[in-house]
Coordinates of C-alpha atoms in Angstrom, one line a residue:
M90 CA 187.9 23.4 121.3
I91 CA 185.0 25.1 119.7
G92 CA 186.0 26.3 116.3
R93 CA 184.9 29.7 115.2
K94 CA 185.2 28.7 111.5
S95 CA 183.1 25.5 111.8
N96 CA 179.9 27.2 110.6
I97 CA 181.4 28.1 107.2
G98 CA 182.6 24.6 106.5
F99 CA 179.7 23.7 104.3
T100 CA 179.8 27.1 102.6
V101 CA 183.5 26.4 101.6
M102 CA 182.5 23.0 100.4
S103 CA 179.6 24.4 98.3
L104 CA 181.9 27.0 96.7
C105 CA 184.5 24.2 95.9
Y106 CA 181.8 22.1 94.3
L107 CA 180.4 25.1 92.4
A108 CA 183.8 26.0 91.2
G109 CA 184.4 22.4 90.1
I110 CA 181.1 22.3 88.2
I111 CA 181.8 25.6 86.4
L112 CA 185.3 24.6 85.6
H113 CA 184.1 21.2 84.4
L114 CA 181.5 22.8 82.1
F115 CA 184.0 25.4 80.8
T116 CA 186.7 22.9 80.0
R117 CA 184.1 20.6 78.4
I118 CA 182.9 23.3 76.1
S119 CA 186.4 24.5 75.4
Q120 CA 187.6 21.1 74.5
E121 CA 184.6 20.4 72.2
Y122 CA 184.7 23.7 70.3
Y123 CA 188.3 24.8 70.5
D124 CA 190.1 21.5 70.8
I125 CA 192.7 22.8 73.4
I126 CA 195.0 20.0 74.4
W127 CA 195.7 21.2 78.0
V128 CA 192.0 21.6 78.7
G129 CA 191.6 17.8 79.0
V130 CA 194.1 17.7 81.8
I131 CA 192.3 20.4 83.7
Q132 CA 188.9 18.7 83.2
S133 CA 190.1 15.4 84.6
T134 CA 192.1 16.7 87.6
V135 CA 191.2 20.1 88.9
P136 CA 187.4 19.7 89.5
R137 CA 188.0 16.4 91.4
C138 CA 190.7 17.9 93.5
L139 CA 188.2 20.7 94.4
Y140 CA 185.6 18.2 95.3
I141 CA 188.0 16.3 97.5
T142 CA 189.3 19.5 99.1
G143 CA 185.8 20.8 99.9
T144 CA 184.7 17.5 101.4
I145 CA 187.8 17.3 103.6
I146 CA 187.3 20.9 104.8
W147 CA 183.6 20.3 105.6
T148 CA 184.4 17.1 107.5
M149 CA 187.1 18.7 109.6
S150 CA 184.9 21.8 110.3
H151 CA 182.3 19.6 112.1
S152 CA 184.6 16.9 113.5
Q153 CA 185.3 18.8 116.7
E154 CA 181.8 20.3 117.3
I155 CA 179.7 17.1 117.4
V156 CA 179.5 16.3 121.1
H157 CA 178.2 12.7 121.0
K158 CA 181.1 10.4 120.6
T159 CA 179.4 7.7 118.5
I160 CA 177.7 10.3 116.2
R161 CA 181.0 12.1 115.8
N162 CA 182.7 8.9 114.9
C163 CA 180.0 8.0 112.4
F164 CA 180.2 11.5 110.8
I165 CA 184.0 11.3 110.5
V166 CA 183.8 7.8 108.9
T167 CA 181.1 9.1 106.5
G168 CA 183.3 12.0 105.5
G169 CA 186.3 9.6 105.1
L170 CA 184.1 7.3 102.9
M171 CA 183.1 10.3 100.7
V172 CA 186.8 11.4 100.3
F173 CA 187.7 7.7 99.5
W174 CA 185.0 7.5 96.8
L175 CA 186.1 10.7 95.1
S176 CA 189.8 9.7 95.4
V177 CA 189.2 6.3 93.9
L178 CA 187.2 7.9 91.1
H179 CA 190.1 10.3 90.4
V180 CA 192.7 7.6 90.4
K181 CA 190.6 5.3 88.2
W182 CA 189.9 7.8 85.5
T183 CA 193.1 9.7 85.6
F184 CA 195.7 6.9 85.9
I185 CA 194.1 3.4 85.4
G186 CA 191.1 3.6 83.1
E187 CA 188.8 0.6 82.2
E188 CA 191.3 -1.4 80.1
Y189 CA 192.8 -3.3 83.0
F190 CA 191.5 -5.5 85.8
L191 CA 192.7 -3.0 88.4
G192 CA 190.3 -0.5 86.9
R193 CA 187.4 -2.9 87.5
L194 CA 188.5 -3.4 91.1
L195 CA 188.5 0.4 91.6
W196 CA 185.0 0.4 90.2
Y197 CA 184.0 -2.2 92.7
S198 CA 185.4 0.0 95.4
Y199 CA 182.7 2.5 94.7
Y200 CA 180.3 0.2 96.7
I201 CA 182.3 0.5 99.9
P202 CA 181.0 4.1 100.6
L203 CA 177.6 3.3 98.9
I204 CA 177.0 0.5 101.5
F205 CA 178.8 1.8 104.6
A206 CA 177.7 5.5 104.4
P207 CA 174.0 4.7 104.9
L208 CA 175.1 2.3 107.7
M209 CA 176.9 5.1 109.5
S210 CA 173.9 7.3 109.1
F211 CA 171.7 4.6 110.6
Y212 CA 173.9 4.3 113.6
A213 CA 173.9 8.1 114.1
S214 CA 170.1 8.1 113.9
L215 CA 169.9 5.4 116.5
C216 CA 172.0 7.6 118.9
I217 CA 169.8 10.6 118.1
A218 CA 166.6 8.7 118.8
S219 CA 167.8 7.1 122.0
G220 CA 169.3 10.3 123.5
I221 CA 172.8 11.5 123.7
S222 CA 173.1 10.4 127.3
K223 CA 172.7 6.7 126.4
K224 CA 175.3 4.5 125.0
L225 CA 174.5 2.5 121.9
S226 CA 174.1 -1.2 122.5
K227 CA 176.8 -3.4 120.9
W228 CA 174.1 -5.7 119.4
W229 CA 173.2 -2.9 116.9
F230 CA 176.6 -3.4 115.3
L231 CA 175.4 -6.8 114.0
F232 CA 173.9 -4.7 111.2
S233 CA 177.5 -4.4 109.9
V234 CA 177.6 -8.1 109.1
P235 CA 175.3 -7.9 106.0
A236 CA 177.3 -4.9 104.8
I237 CA 180.6 -6.8 105.0
I238 CA 179.0 -9.8 103.2
L239 CA 177.8 -7.6 100.4
I240 CA 181.2 -6.0 100.0
V241 CA 182.9 -9.4 99.8
L242 CA 180.4 -10.5 97.2
V243 CA 181.1 -7.3 95.1
F244 CA 184.9 -7.8 95.2
T245 CA 184.5 -11.5 94.3
N246 CA 182.1 -10.8 91.5
E247 CA 184.6 -12.2 88.9
L248 CA 184.2 -15.6 90.5
H249 CA 180.4 -15.9 90.6
F250 CA 179.0 -12.8 88.7
L251 CA 176.1 -12.4 91.1
V252 CA 176.5 -8.6 91.2
F253 CA 177.3 -7.7 87.6
K254 CA 177.3 -10.1 84.6
F255 CA 179.5 -9.0 81.6
D256 CA 178.8 -9.9 78.0
S257 CA 182.5 -10.1 77.3
K258 CA 185.5 -11.4 79.1
T259 CA 187.6 -8.4 78.1
F260 CA 188.0 -5.2 80.1
G261 CA 187.0 -1.9 78.7
I262 CA 184.9 1.1 79.0
N263 CA 182.2 0.0 76.7
V264 CA 181.8 -3.6 77.8
P265 CA 178.1 -4.2 78.4
Y266 CA 176.8 -5.7 81.6
T267 CA 173.7 -6.5 83.5
H268 CA 172.8 -6.1 87.1
E269 CA 172.2 -9.3 89.1
I270 CA 170.5 -10.2 92.3
V271 CA 173.2 -9.0 94.7
Y272 CA 173.2 -5.6 93.1
Y273 CA 169.5 -5.3 94.0
L274 CA 170.2 -6.6 97.5
I275 CA 172.7 -3.7 97.9
L276 CA 170.1 -1.2 96.7
A277 CA 167.5 -2.7 99.1
Y278 CA 169.9 -2.7 102.0
A279 CA 171.0 0.9 101.4
I280 CA 167.4 2.1 100.9
L281 CA 166.2 0.3 104.0
L282 CA 168.9 1.9 106.1
I283 CA 168.1 5.4 104.7
I284 CA 164.3 4.9 105.3
T285 CA 165.0 3.7 108.9
M286 CA 167.2 6.7 109.5
L287 CA 164.5 9.1 108.3
I288 CA 161.9 7.4 110.6
L289 CA 164.2 7.7 113.6
V290 CA 165.1 11.3 112.8
N291 CA 161.5 12.3 112.2
K292 CA 160.5 10.6 115.5
T293 CA 162.9 12.9 117.3
A294 CA 161.8 15.9 115.1
F295 CA 158.1 15.4 116.0
K296 CA 158.9 16.1 119.6
T297 CA 159.8 19.7 118.7
K298 CA 156.3 20.3 117.2
E299 CA 157.9 22.5 114.5
I300 CA 157.2 21.6 110.8
K301 CA 160.8 22.6 109.7
Y302 CA 162.3 19.8 111.8
V303 CA 160.1 17.3 109.8
L304 CA 160.3 18.7 106.3
Y305 CA 164.0 19.9 106.1
P306 CA 165.5 16.4 106.6
M307 CA 163.5 15.3 103.6
L308 CA 165.0 17.8 101.3
P309 CA 168.3 15.9 100.6
I310 CA 166.4 12.6 99.9
L311 CA 164.0 14.5 97.6
S312 CA 167.0 16.1 95.9
I313 CA 168.7 12.8 95.3
V314 CA 165.4 11.3 93.8
I315 CA 165.1 14.3 91.4
Y316 CA 168.7 14.1 90.5
M317 CA 168.6 10.4 89.8
L318 CA 165.5 10.8 87.6
I319 CA 167.1 13.6 85.6
Y320 CA 170.4 11.6 85.4
E321 CA 168.6 8.4 84.1
Y322 CA 165.8 9.8 82.0
G323 CA 166.6 13.4 81.3
N324 CA 168.1 14.5 78.0
I325 CA 170.0 17.6 79.1
R326 CA 173.2 18.3 77.3
Y327 CA 176.4 18.1 79.4
F328 CA 174.3 17.1 82.5
K329 CA 175.9 13.7 83.0
V330 CA 179.4 15.1 82.3
V331 CA 179.2 18.2 84.5
F332 CA 176.9 16.8 87.2
S333 CA 178.7 13.5 87.5
L334 CA 177.2 10.9 89.8
A335 CA 179.8 10.5 92.5
P336 CA 180.4 14.2 93.3
C337 CA 176.6 15.0 93.3
L338 CA 175.7 12.1 95.6
V339 CA 178.5 13.1 97.9
F340 CA 177.4 16.7 98.0
L341 CA 173.7 15.8 98.6
Y342 CA 174.6 13.4 101.3
A343 CA 176.7 16.1 103.0
F344 CA 173.8 18.4 102.5
G345 CA 171.6 16.0 104.6
W346 CA 174.2 15.9 107.4
E347 CA 174.5 19.7 107.3
I348 CA 170.7 20.1 107.7
L349 CA 170.6 17.8 110.7
I350 CA 173.6 19.8 112.2
Q351 CA 172.0 23.2 111.5
L352 CA 168.7 22.2 113.0
G353 CA 170.4 20.9 116.1
I354 CA 169.1 17.4 115.6
V355 CA 172.7 16.3 115.7
P356 CA 173.9 17.8 119.0
T357 CA 176.8 20.1 118.6
N358 CA 178.7 22.6 120.8
R359 CA 177.7 25.7 118.7
K360 CA 175.6 27.2 121.5
H361 CA 178.4 26.7 124.0
R362 CA 179.7 30.2 123.3
E363 CA 176.5 31.8 124.4
M364 CA 176.1 29.4 127.3
L365 CA 179.6 30.1 128.5
R366 CA 179.2 33.9 128.1
E367 CA 176.0 33.8 130.3
S368 CA 177.3 31.2 132.8
T369 CA 177.8 32.1 136.4
P370 CA 181.3 30.7 136.8
A371 CA 184.0 33.2 135.8
G372 CA 185.9 31.3 133.2
R373 CA 187.6 31.6 129.8
I374 CA 188.8 29.3 127.1
T375 CA 192.1 30.0 125.3
D376 CA 194.1 28.5 122.5
R377 CA 197.7 27.1 122.9
N378 CA 199.0 30.7 122.7
L379 CA 196.8 31.8 125.6
V380 CA 194.7 34.0 123.3
T381 CA 191.1 34.1 124.7
Q382 CA 188.6 32.5 122.4
F383 CA 185.6 32.5 124.7
R384 CA 184.9 34.0 128.1
S385 CA 182.2 34.4 130.7
K386 CA 180.9 37.9 131.2
Y387 CA 181.8 37.5 134.9
A388 CA 185.4 36.7 134.1
S389 CA 187.8 39.4 135.3
Y390 CA 190.9 40.5 133.4
A391 CA 193.7 38.0 133.7
R392 CA 197.3 38.7 133.0
Q393 CA 199.2 36.3 130.8
E394 CA 201.7 35.8 133.6
D395 CA 198.9 34.6 135.8
M396 CA 197.7 32.2 133.1
I397 CA 201.2 30.7 132.6
S398 CA 201.5 30.2 136.4
A399 CA 198.0 28.7 136.6
I400 CA 198.9 26.1 134.1
E401 CA 201.5 24.7 136.5
N402 CA 199.8 25.4 139.8
P403 CA 196.7 27.4 141.1
V404 CA 197.4 31.1 141.6
M405 CA 195.9 33.4 144.1
L406 CA 194.8 36.6 142.4
D407 CA 193.8 38.2 145.7
K408 CA 193.0 37.0 149.2
T409 CA 189.7 35.5 148.2
T410 CA 190.1 34.5 144.5
R411 CA 192.1 31.5 143.2
Y412 CA 192.9 31.1 139.5
R413 CA 193.0 27.5 138.2
S414 CA 193.6 25.9 134.8
A415 CA 193.1 22.6 132.9
E416 CA 194.3 21.5 129.5
I417 CA 191.7 20.7 126.8
S418 CA 191.9 19.8 123.2
G419 CA 193.6 22.7 121.4
G420 CA 194.1 25.0 124.3
Y421 CA 193.3 25.6 128.0
V422 CA 190.3 26.5 130.2
F423 CA 190.8 28.9 133.1
W424 CA 188.4 29.6 135.9
E425 CA 188.2 31.6 139.1
E426 CA 187.3 30.2 142.4
D427 CA 186.0 32.2 145.3
V428 CA 187.8 30.7 148.3
S429 CA 186.3 33.1 150.9
A430 CA 183.9 30.5 152.1
F431 CA 186.7 28.0 152.2
D432 CA 188.8 30.4 154.3
E433 CA 185.9 30.9 156.6
A434 CA 185.4 27.2 157.0
L435 CA 189.2 26.8 157.5
S436 CA 189.1 29.4 160.2
E437 CA 186.1 27.8 161.8
L438 CA 187.9 24.4 161.7
K439 CA 190.9 26.0 163.3
N440 CA 188.8 27.4 166.2
I441 CA 187.2 24.0 166.5
R442 CA 190.6 22.3 166.6
E443 CA 191.7 24.7 169.4
K444 CA 188.6 23.9 171.4
I445 CA 189.2 20.2 170.9
N446 CA 192.8 20.6 171.9
E447 CA 191.7 22.4 175.1
E448 CA 189.1 19.7 175.8
N449 CA 191.8 17.1 175.2
E450 CA 194.1 18.7 177.6
L451 CA 191.3 18.7 180.2
L452 CA 190.6 15.1 179.5
R453 CA 194.3 14.2 179.7
A454 CA 194.5 16.0 183.0
E455 CA 191.4 14.3 184.3
I456 CA 192.7 10.9 183.2
S457 CA 196.0 11.6 184.8
L458 CA 194.2 12.6 188.0
R459 CA 192.1 9.5 188.0
K460 CA 195.1 7.4 187.3
N461 CA 196.9 9.0 190.3
R462 CA 193.9 8.6 192.4
S463 CA 193.5 5.0 191.4
L464 CA 197.2 4.4 192.2
I465 CA 196.8 6.1 195.6
E466 CA 193.7 4.1 196.3
T467 CA 195.6 0.9 195.3
R468 CA 198.5 1.8 197.5
T469 CA 196.2 2.7 200.4
A470 CA 194.3 -0.6 200.0
L471 CA 197.6 -2.5 199.9
I472 CA 198.8 -0.7 203.0
D473 CA 195.5 -1.4 204.8
Y474 CA 195.8 -5.0 203.8
I475 CA 199.3 -5.3 205.0
N476 CA 198.4 -3.6 208.3
A477 CA 195.4 -5.9 208.7
E478 CA 196.9 -9.2 207.7
F479 CA 200.5 -8.8 208.8
Q480 CA 200.0 -6.7 211.9
D481 CA 201.3 -9.3 214.3
D482 CA 204.3 -10.0 212.0
I483 CA 205.2 -6.4 211.7
A484 CA 204.9 -6.0 215.5
E485 CA 207.2 -9.0 215.9
V486 CA 209.8 -7.5 213.6
D487 CA 209.6 -4.2 215.6
N488 CA 210.0 -6.2 218.8
I489 CA 213.0 -8.1 217.4
I490 CA 214.7 -4.9 216.2
S491 CA 214.1 -3.1 219.5
T492 CA 215.5 -5.9 221.7
C493 CA 218.5 -6.9 219.6
D494 CA 222.1 -6.3 220.7
D495 CA 225.5 -7.3 219.6
N496 CA 225.1 -10.8 221.1
N497 CA 222.0 -11.7 219.1
L498 CA 222.3 -9.4 216.1
R499 CA 222.6 -12.2 213.5
I500 CA 219.7 -14.1 214.9
S501 CA 217.6 -11.0 215.0
L502 CA 218.4 -10.1 211.4
F503 CA 217.7 -13.6 210.3
K504 CA 214.3 -13.7 211.9
S505 CA 213.5 -10.2 210.6
C506 CA 214.4 -11.3 207.0
L507 CA 212.3 -14.4 207.3
I508 CA 209.3 -12.5 208.4
G509 CA 210.0 -9.8 205.7
T510 CA 210.1 -12.5 203.0
F511 CA 206.8 -13.8 204.1
I512 CA 205.2 -10.4 204.1
K513 CA 206.6 -9.7 200.6
R514 CA 205.3 -13.0 199.2
G515 CA 202.0 -12.6 200.9
T516 CA 201.5 -9.1 199.5
N517 CA 202.3 -10.4 196.0
L518 CA 199.7 -13.1 196.4
Y519 CA 197.2 -10.5 197.6
L520 CA 197.8 -8.4 194.5
L521 CA 197.4 -11.4 192.2
S522 CA 194.2 -12.3 193.9
Q523 CA 192.6 -9.0 193.0
E524 CA 192.3 -10.2 189.4
S525 CA 191.4 -13.8 190.3
D526 CA 191.0 -15.8 193.5
M527 CA 193.0 -18.6 191.9
V528 CA 196.7 -18.2 191.3
R529 CA 199.3 -20.4 189.7
A530 CA 200.8 -23.1 191.9
K531 CA 204.2 -21.9 190.6
E532 CA 203.8 -19.0 193.1
L533 CA 204.6 -21.5 195.9
E534 CA 207.7 -22.5 194.1
Y535 CA 208.8 -18.9 193.7
A536 CA 208.2 -18.3 197.5
L537 CA 210.2 -21.3 198.6
K538 CA 213.1 -20.4 196.3
E539 CA 213.1 -16.8 197.7
L540 CA 213.1 -18.3 201.2
S541 CA 216.0 -20.5 200.2
K542 CA 218.0 -17.4 199.2
T543 CA 217.3 -15.9 202.6
F544 CA 218.6 -19.0 204.3
S545 CA 221.8 -18.9 202.1
C546 CA 222.4 -15.3 203.2
F547 CA 222.8 -16.5 206.8
D548 CA 224.9 -19.6 206.0
V549 CA 222.0 -22.1 206.2
S550 CA 222.3 -24.6 203.4
T551 CA 219.1 -25.6 201.6
T552 CA 218.0 -28.3 199.3
L553 CA 214.7 -28.0 197.3
S554 CA 212.5 -30.6 195.7
I555 CA 209.4 -29.0 194.3
S556 CA 206.6 -30.4 192.2
V557 CA 203.7 -28.1 191.6
Q558 CA 201.0 -27.8 188.9
G559 CA 197.6 -26.2 188.3
F560 CA 196.1 -23.3 190.2
L561 CA 195.6 -22.8 193.9
P562 CA 193.6 -20.3 196.0
A563 CA 195.7 -17.4 197.0
E564 CA 194.4 -17.6 200.6
E565 CA 195.6 -21.2 200.8
L566 CA 199.1 -20.4 199.7
I567 CA 199.3 -17.5 202.2
L568 CA 198.2 -19.9 205.0
V569 CA 200.9 -22.4 204.1
L570 CA 203.6 -19.8 203.8
D571 CA 202.5 -18.3 207.2
C572 CA 202.9 -21.8 208.8
I573 CA 206.4 -22.3 207.2
M574 CA 207.5 -18.8 208.4
R575 CA 206.5 -19.6 212.0
I576 CA 208.3 -22.9 212.0
V577 CA 211.6 -21.6 210.5
S578 CA 211.4 -18.4 212.6
K579 CA 211.3 -20.6 215.8
S580 CA 214.2 -22.7 214.5
A581 CA 216.4 -19.8 213.4
E582 CA 218.7 -19.8 216.4
T583 CA 220.1 -23.4 216.0
M584 CA 219.1 -24.3 212.4
S585 CA 222.1 -25.2 210.2
R586 CA 220.5 -26.9 207.2
V587 CA 217.0 -27.2 205.7
D588 CA 215.7 -29.8 203.2
I589 CA 212.4 -28.8 201.6
V590 CA 210.1 -31.1 199.7
A591 CA 206.9 -29.5 198.3
K592 CA 204.0 -30.9 196.3
A593 CA 201.0 -28.9 195.2
S594 CA 198.0 -29.5 193.0
S595 CA 194.4 -28.2 192.9
Q596 CA 193.5 -30.8 195.5
L597 CA 196.0 -30.3 198.3
V598 CA 199.3 -28.7 199.4
A599 CA 201.9 -30.9 201.1
I600 CA 205.2 -29.6 202.5
K601 CA 208.0 -31.6 204.2
L602 CA 210.8 -29.8 206.2
D603 CA 213.9 -31.4 207.6
L604 CA 215.4 -28.9 210.0
F605 CA 218.9 -29.9 211.0
G606 CA 220.1 -28.7 214.4
V607 CA 216.6 -28.2 215.6
H608 CA 214.8 -30.1 218.4
E609 CA 211.5 -29.9 220.1
I610 CA 209.8 -26.9 218.3
Y611 CA 206.1 -26.6 218.5
P612 CA 205.0 -23.2 217.1
Q613 CA 201.4 -22.1 217.0
K614 CA 199.9 -22.9 213.6
P615 CA 197.7 -20.2 211.9
E616 CA 193.9 -20.7 211.8
S617 CA 191.6 -20.4 208.8
E618 CA 187.8 -20.8 208.3
K619 CA 188.1 -22.4 204.9
Y620 CA 191.1 -24.6 205.1
E621 CA 192.3 -27.2 207.6
L622 CA 196.0 -27.0 208.3
N623 CA 197.7 -30.1 209.8
T624 CA 201.3 -30.2 211.0
F625 CA 203.2 -33.3 212.1
F626 CA 206.5 -33.1 214.1
R627 CA 209.0 -35.9 214.4
D628 CA 212.3 -35.6 216.3
N629 CA 215.3 -37.3 214.8
P630 CA 218.8 -37.7 216.3
D631 CA 220.2 -34.6 214.4
S632 CA 217.1 -33.0 213.0
T633 CA 213.4 -32.4 213.3
T634 CA 211.0 -33.4 210.5
V635 CA 207.9 -31.3 210.0
E636 CA 205.1 -32.3 207.6
I637 CA 202.4 -29.7 206.6
L638 CA 199.2 -30.8 204.9
C639 CA 196.6 -28.2 203.9
L640 CA 193.1 -29.3 202.8
K641 CA 189.9 -27.5 202.2
K642 CA 187.3 -28.1 205.0
Q643 CA 184.5 -30.4 204.0
N644 CA 181.7 -28.3 205.4
I645 CA 182.7 -25.2 203.4

C-alpha cells in the first residue's frame, strides 16, 4: 500500500533527534550546575531512546514506498544497521561500560554498521545507475567479501591487534590506544564505496540536466566532513557531549537517503496517487476495512456490499459493468470492467456457432446422402455383377424350381442349394477383389467347408483334407468353384458320399473329388482367358474320381 504518512517520516525523525539534543544539553547543564541525581539517568537513556525511535519511524515510513526490490532491501538493511548502532551504544554506556571485555566487544560492534552501511548504499547506487528494470548481477555481491574479512579482523583484534593497539592489557574508559593498518583499510574501504556511490548517483543525476540533482546529494557528505572537522579540531563547549558521534552520523546518513528519495533518484511510489487519479481505468485502493485510500476520477460510487462480494467473486454492477478485486499488501484494489465489448463478441460468437451448426447439419445430410448413394451404387454394382456372372446359374435355379414336383423335390432343392452356395461364395470373392485382385487362399477352404455343410443337409457325408497357403487371384478361385459346382450338381441324384482333397498355393490350385455312387459324369467345364482348367475323370467300381488342376496360361 502507498502510505499517506510516509512523507513525514523524516520530519518525525528530525524532531526526535532535535528533542534528544535539547534534552541532552539541558540535562548536561543541569547536572553540571545543579547536581541533580536523576538528571544523569535521563541524560543516558531518554535521548538515545528518542534517536532509536526516530530512526525506526523513518525506516518504516519509506520501507513500503521504494518500488525497486533490491534498493528497498538495501534501505531496510541500512535502517536496521543504524538502529543496531544506536542500540549497541545505549547498551554499552548504560549497562556495560568500558571496565569489562564485553564492553570492548560492543565497541567493536560499532564497525558493523560503519562497514556495511556504505556497502548497502553502493549496491543501491548500482541499481539506480543500471535502471530499475534491470536485475543486479550476483557478481557484484563479491564486494561483500572484503567487508566480512574486515569485520572478522575487528572482532579478533585481541589476537593480533592489527586494528587497535592498546598501551595496557586492562579494560577501561581511559586506556590509550593507537590505530593500526586494518583501521585505515576500513576507512579506505568505506570512503571508496561512498565516492563510488556519489559517482554513480551523479551519473544518473546529470541526465536530468538540473543542477539540484547534482548538488543536493553532495550536501550530506559535506555536512559529515564539516561535522568531523568540528568534532576533531573544534573547541566548542558541550559539542562532543550533545552532538555525539553515532547519532549525528546516523542522522546525516539518513539525510543523504532522504535527499535521494525526495529528488526521485531513488524510485518511489509517491506519484502513484496522482497517476492513479488521472488513469483511465476506473479503480480504487482500499485498506483492510474497505476504506478508500486512492481512487481514479473515473471510478463510480461503489457500495460496501459490492466490495465485499467482489473480494470473493466478480460482481455485475449493471448489464455492461463488472466489478473485480485483488488483494494487495495492506488492503485491496478494486476496478471496473466494461464487458459490453465482451458481450458483443459473445453474441457474435453465438451467431457464428449457430451458422456453423447449420452448416454442420447440411454437411452431415450431404455425407449421409453420399453414403446412401455409395451404398446404392455398391448394391447396384453387386446386382449387375451377379446378373452378369451368374446369369446362367440363376436361370438354372429358376428352371429347377419351375420343373420340380413331389417325386424330385429333394434333388431339386439339393441342386438349388449347391448353385446358391456357389453364387454366395462367388459374390464374396467379388467383393474382396474390389480392394485387391489377390485374396487369401483360405477363402477356398471356407468355400469347401460351406459346401460340405450343404452336403450334410441332404444326408451326403463328406470328408475334407485341405492344405492352402498364400494368396490367390479371386478370378481363379471363382473358376475352380464354378467347376466343382458343375460336377457336384450333375452328381446330386445318386451321390452318397464325397471325399475332398484340396491343395492351393500361389502357383496352382489342385482339387481331388471322390464321388461315391456316381458313374460316367462329364459336365462341361467353365472357360477362362487367363487360366487353364484341366479335369481328369476316372471311374471306380463304387465311385468316380475327379481331379481338377488350375494353372495360369503361359501366354498371358
